[in-house]
mmCIF file of C-alpha atoms in Angstrom:
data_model
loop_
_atom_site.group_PDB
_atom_site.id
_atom_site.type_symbol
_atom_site.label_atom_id
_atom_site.label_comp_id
_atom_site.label_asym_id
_atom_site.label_seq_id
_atom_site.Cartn_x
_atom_site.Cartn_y
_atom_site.Cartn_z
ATOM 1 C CA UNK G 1 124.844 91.859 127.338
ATOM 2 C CA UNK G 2 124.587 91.809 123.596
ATOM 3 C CA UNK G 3 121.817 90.240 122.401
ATOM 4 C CA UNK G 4 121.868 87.212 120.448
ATOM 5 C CA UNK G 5 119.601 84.759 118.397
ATOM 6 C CA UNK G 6 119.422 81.430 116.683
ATOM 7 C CA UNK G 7 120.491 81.404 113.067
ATOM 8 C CA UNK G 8 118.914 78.870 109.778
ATOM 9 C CA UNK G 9 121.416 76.352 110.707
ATOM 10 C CA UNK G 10 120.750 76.236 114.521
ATOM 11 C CA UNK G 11 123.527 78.173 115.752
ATOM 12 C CA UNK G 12 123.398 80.752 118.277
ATOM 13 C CA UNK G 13 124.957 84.353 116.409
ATOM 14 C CA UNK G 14 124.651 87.935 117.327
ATOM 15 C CA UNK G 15 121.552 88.952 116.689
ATOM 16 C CA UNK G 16 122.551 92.000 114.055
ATOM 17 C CA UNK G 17 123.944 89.873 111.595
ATOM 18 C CA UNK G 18 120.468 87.354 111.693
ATOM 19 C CA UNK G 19 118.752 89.050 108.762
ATOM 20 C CA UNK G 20 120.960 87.815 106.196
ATOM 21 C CA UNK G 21 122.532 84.869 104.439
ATOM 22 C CA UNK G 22 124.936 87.490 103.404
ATOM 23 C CA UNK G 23 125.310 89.415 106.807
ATOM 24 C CA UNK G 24 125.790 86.159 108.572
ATOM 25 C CA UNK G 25 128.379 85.287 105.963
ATOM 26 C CA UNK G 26 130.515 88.428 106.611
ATOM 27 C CA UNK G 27 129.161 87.417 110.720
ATOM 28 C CA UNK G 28 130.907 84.407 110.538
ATOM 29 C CA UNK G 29 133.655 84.573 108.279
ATOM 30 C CA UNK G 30 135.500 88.651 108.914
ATOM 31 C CA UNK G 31 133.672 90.498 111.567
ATOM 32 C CA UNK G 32 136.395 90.166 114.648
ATOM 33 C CA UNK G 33 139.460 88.312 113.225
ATOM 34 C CA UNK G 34 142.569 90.124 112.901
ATOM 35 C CA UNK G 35 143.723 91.803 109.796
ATOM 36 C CA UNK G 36 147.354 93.200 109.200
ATOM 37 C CA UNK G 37 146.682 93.246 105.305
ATOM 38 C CA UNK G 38 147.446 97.319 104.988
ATOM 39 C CA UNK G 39 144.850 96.813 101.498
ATOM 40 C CA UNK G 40 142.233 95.924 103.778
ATOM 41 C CA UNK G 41 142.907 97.880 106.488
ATOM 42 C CA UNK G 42 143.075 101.066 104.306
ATOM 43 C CA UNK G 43 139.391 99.355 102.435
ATOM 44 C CA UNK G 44 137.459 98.790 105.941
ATOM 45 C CA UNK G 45 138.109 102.219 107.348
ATOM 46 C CA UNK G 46 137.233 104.106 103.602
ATOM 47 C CA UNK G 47 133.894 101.675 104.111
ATOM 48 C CA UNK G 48 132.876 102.801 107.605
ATOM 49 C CA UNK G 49 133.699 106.846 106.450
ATOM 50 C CA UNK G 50 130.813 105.597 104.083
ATOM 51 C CA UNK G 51 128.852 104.109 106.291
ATOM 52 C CA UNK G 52 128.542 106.938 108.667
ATOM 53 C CA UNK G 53 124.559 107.782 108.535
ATOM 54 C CA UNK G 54 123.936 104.543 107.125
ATOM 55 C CA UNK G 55 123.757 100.925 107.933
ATOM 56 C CA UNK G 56 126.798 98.723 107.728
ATOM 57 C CA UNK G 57 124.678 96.502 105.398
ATOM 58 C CA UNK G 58 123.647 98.885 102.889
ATOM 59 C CA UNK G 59 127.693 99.316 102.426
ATOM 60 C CA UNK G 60 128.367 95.444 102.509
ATOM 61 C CA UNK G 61 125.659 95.290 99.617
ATOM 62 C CA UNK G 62 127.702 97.873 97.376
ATOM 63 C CA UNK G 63 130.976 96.755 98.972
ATOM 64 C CA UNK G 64 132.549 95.440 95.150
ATOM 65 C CA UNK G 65 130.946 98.305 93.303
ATOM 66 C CA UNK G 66 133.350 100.175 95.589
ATOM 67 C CA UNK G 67 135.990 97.800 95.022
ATOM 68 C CA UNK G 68 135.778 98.199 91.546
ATOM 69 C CA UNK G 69 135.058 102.080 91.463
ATOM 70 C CA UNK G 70 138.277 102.610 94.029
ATOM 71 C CA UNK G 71 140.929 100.481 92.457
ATOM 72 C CA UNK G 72 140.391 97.589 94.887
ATOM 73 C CA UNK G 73 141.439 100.125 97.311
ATOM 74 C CA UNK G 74 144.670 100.128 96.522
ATOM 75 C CA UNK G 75 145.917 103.326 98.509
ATOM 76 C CA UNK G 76 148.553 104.125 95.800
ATOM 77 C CA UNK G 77 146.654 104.370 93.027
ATOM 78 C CA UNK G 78 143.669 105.745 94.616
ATOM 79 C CA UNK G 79 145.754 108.890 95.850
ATOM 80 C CA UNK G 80 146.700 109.512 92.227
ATOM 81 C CA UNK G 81 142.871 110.434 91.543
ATOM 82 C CA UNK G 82 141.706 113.205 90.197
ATOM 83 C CA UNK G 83 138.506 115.656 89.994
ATOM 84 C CA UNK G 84 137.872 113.639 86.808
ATOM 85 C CA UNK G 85 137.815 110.610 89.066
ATOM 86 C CA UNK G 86 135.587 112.395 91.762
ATOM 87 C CA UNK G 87 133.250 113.759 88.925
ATOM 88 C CA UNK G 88 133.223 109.364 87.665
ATOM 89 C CA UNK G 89 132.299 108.352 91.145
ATOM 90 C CA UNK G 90 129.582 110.767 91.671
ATOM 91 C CA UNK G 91 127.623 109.229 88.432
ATOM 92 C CA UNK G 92 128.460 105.810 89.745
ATOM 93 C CA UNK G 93 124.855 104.597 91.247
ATOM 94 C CA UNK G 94 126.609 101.394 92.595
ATOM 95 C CA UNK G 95 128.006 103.396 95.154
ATOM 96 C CA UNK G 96 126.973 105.879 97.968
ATOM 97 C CA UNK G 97 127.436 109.416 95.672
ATOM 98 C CA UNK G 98 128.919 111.793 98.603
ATOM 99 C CA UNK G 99 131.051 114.175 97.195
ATOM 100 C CA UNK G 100 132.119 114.573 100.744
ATOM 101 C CA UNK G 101 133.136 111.233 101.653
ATOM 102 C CA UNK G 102 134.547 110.182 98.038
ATOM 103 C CA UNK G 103 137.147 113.081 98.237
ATOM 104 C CA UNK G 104 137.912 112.110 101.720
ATOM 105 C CA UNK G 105 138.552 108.243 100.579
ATOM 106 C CA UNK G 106 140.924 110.285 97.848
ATOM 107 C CA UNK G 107 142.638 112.717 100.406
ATOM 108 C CA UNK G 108 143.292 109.362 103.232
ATOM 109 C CA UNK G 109 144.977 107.614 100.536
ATOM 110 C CA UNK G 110 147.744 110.084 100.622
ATOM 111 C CA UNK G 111 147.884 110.235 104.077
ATOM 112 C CA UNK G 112 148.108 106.397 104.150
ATOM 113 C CA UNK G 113 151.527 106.582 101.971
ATOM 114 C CA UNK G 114 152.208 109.178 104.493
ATOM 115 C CA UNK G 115 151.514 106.472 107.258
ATOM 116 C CA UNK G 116 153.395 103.689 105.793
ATOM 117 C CA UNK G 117 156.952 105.934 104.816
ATOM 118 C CA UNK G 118 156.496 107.104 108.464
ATOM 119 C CA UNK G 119 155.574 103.748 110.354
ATOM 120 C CA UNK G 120 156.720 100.616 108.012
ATOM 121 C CA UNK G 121 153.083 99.757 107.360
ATOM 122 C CA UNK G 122 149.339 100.636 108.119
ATOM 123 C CA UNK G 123 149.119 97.443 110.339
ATOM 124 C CA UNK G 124 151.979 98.441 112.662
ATOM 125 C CA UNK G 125 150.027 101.994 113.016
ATOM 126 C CA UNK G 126 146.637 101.187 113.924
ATOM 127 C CA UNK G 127 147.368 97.845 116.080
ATOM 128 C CA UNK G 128 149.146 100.422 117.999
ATOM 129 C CA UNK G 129 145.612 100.931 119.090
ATOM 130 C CA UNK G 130 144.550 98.064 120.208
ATOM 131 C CA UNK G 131 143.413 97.582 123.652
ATOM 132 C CA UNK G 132 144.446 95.520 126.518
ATOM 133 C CA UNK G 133 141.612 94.007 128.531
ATOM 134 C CA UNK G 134 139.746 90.759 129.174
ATOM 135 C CA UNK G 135 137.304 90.408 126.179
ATOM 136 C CA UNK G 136 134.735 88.483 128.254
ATOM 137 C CA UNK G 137 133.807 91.947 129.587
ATOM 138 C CA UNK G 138 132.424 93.022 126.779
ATOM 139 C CA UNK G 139 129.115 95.496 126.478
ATOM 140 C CA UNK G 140 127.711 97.244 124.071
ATOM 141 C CA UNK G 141 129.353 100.464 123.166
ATOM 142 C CA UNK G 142 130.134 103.294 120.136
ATOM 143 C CA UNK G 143 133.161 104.482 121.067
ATOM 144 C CA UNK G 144 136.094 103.931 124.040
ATOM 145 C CA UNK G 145 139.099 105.622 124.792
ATOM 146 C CA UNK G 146 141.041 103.749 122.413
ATOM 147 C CA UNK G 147 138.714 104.461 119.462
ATOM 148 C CA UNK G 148 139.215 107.915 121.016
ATOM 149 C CA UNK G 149 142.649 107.786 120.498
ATOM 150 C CA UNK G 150 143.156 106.368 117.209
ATOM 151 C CA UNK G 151 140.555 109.003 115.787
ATOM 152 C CA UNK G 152 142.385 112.128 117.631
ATOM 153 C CA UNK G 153 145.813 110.487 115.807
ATOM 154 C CA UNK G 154 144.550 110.062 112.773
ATOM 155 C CA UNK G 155 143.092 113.311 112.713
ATOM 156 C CA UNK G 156 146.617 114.976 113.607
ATOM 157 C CA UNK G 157 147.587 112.981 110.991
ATOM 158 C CA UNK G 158 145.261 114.742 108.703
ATOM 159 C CA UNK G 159 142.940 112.046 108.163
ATOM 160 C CA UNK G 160 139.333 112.893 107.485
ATOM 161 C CA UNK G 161 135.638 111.291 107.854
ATOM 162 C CA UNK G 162 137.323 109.398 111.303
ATOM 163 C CA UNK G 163 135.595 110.110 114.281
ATOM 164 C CA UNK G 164 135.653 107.827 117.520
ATOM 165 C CA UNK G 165 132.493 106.059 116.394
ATOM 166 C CA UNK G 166 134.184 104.970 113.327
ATOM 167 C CA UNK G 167 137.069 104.500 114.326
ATOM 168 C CA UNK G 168 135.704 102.015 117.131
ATOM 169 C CA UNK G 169 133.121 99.991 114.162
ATOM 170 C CA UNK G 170 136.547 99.111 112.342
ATOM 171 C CA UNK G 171 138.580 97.968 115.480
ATOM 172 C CA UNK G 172 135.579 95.474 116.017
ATOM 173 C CA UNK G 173 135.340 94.554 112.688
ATOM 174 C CA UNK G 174 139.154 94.552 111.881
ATOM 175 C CA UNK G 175 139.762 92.017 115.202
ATOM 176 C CA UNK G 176 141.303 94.733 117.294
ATOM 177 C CA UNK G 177 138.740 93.623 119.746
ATOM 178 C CA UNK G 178 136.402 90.557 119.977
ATOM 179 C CA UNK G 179 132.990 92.080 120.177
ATOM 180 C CA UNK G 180 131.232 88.920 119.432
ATOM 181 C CA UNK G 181 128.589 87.966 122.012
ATOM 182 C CA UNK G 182 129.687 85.402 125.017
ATOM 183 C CA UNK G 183 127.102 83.154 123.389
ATOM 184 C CA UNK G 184 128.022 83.508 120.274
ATOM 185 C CA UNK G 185 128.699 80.215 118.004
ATOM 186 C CA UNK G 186 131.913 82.543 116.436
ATOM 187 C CA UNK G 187 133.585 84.155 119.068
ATOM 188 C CA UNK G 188 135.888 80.909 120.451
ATOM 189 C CA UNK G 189 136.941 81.218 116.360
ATOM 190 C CA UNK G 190 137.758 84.604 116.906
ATOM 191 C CA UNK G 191 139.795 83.807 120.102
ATOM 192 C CA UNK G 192 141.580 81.015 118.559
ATOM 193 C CA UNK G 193 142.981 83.857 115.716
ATOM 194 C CA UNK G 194 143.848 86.217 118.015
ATOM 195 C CA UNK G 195 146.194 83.288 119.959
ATOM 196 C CA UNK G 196 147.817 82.628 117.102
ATOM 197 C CA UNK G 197 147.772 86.332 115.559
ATOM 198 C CA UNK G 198 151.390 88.233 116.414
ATOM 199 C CA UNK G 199 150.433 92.207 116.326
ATOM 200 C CA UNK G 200 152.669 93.875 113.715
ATOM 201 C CA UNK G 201 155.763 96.225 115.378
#
């Protein structure tokens, strides 16, 4: 079972997102409802390739210094960068300074205009991905074979910084699955998106 607690206003939430007014925020308001914006999509998986060794809410706490230091994530102009834009983001302290990871955000974004000549769009790639079971059955879990999947097709794809684990932290969080406890005061929210939500083709 995944553990849950009461938040300030009474209302039972995962317990992760409890230490927060701005965790519960992002709790309540993006964790688990579908995305098919290819902006966003492209943003949340740069954000967990950051967030790898780290907790997700040291990233959320830097998350518009990245905005602003990676072109709102805008895939196109983010694959024009440069070393001059690699040697900028190393000297930006609003940001996690990984040479590593920054050129890898740099490198995806061409392989996301790869993605969307190839596939129409981002969206219709990685809902591909998205598994078919009952979400009631839910446990706690890094990675499943789906996460698995995406990450080994990604990586043929040349993608880098995209492992299982991460690539299973931005299905939850992108509303591929519903991960939100049973209990949780959110998850019928999320369920009511995802029966209305249409997965891109």
């Amino acid at each position: 079972m995944i553990p849950t607690g009461l938040g300030p206003d009474g209302h039972i939430r995962c317990k992760w997102c409890l230490a927060t007014d701005r965790y519960i925020h992002y709790h309540d308001h993006e964790w688990g409802f579908p995305v098919t914006d290819d902006r966003r999509l492209f943003e949340k998986i740069s954000l967990e390739a950051f967030q790898s060794g780290l907790s997700w809410y040291t990233i959320l706490q830097k998350r518009e210094n990245f905005r602003a230091a990676f072109a709102q994530f805008d895939f196109h102009a983010v694959a024009r960068f440069t070393e001059a834009d690699v040697q900028r983001l190393l000297q930006d302290a609003g940001i996690v300074r990984h040479r590593g990871k920054i050129e890898a955000v740099i490198h995806n974004a061409s392989r996301a205009l790869e993605m969307v000549q190839q596939e129409g769009s981002l969206a219709a790639f990685f809902w591909r991905f998205a598994p078919e079971r009952n979400d009631a059955d839910i446990v706690l879990q890094a990675q499943t074979p789906e996460s698995q999947a995406l990450a080994k097709a990604l990586k043929k794809r040349g993608w880098k910084f995209v492992g299982p684990t991460t690539a299973y932290a931005f299905m939850q969080s992108m509303g591929m699955v519903n991960d939100h406890a049973p209990e949780c005061t959110t998850r019928s929210l999320v369920d009511a998106a995802k029966q209305a939500f249409q997965a891109p083709q």
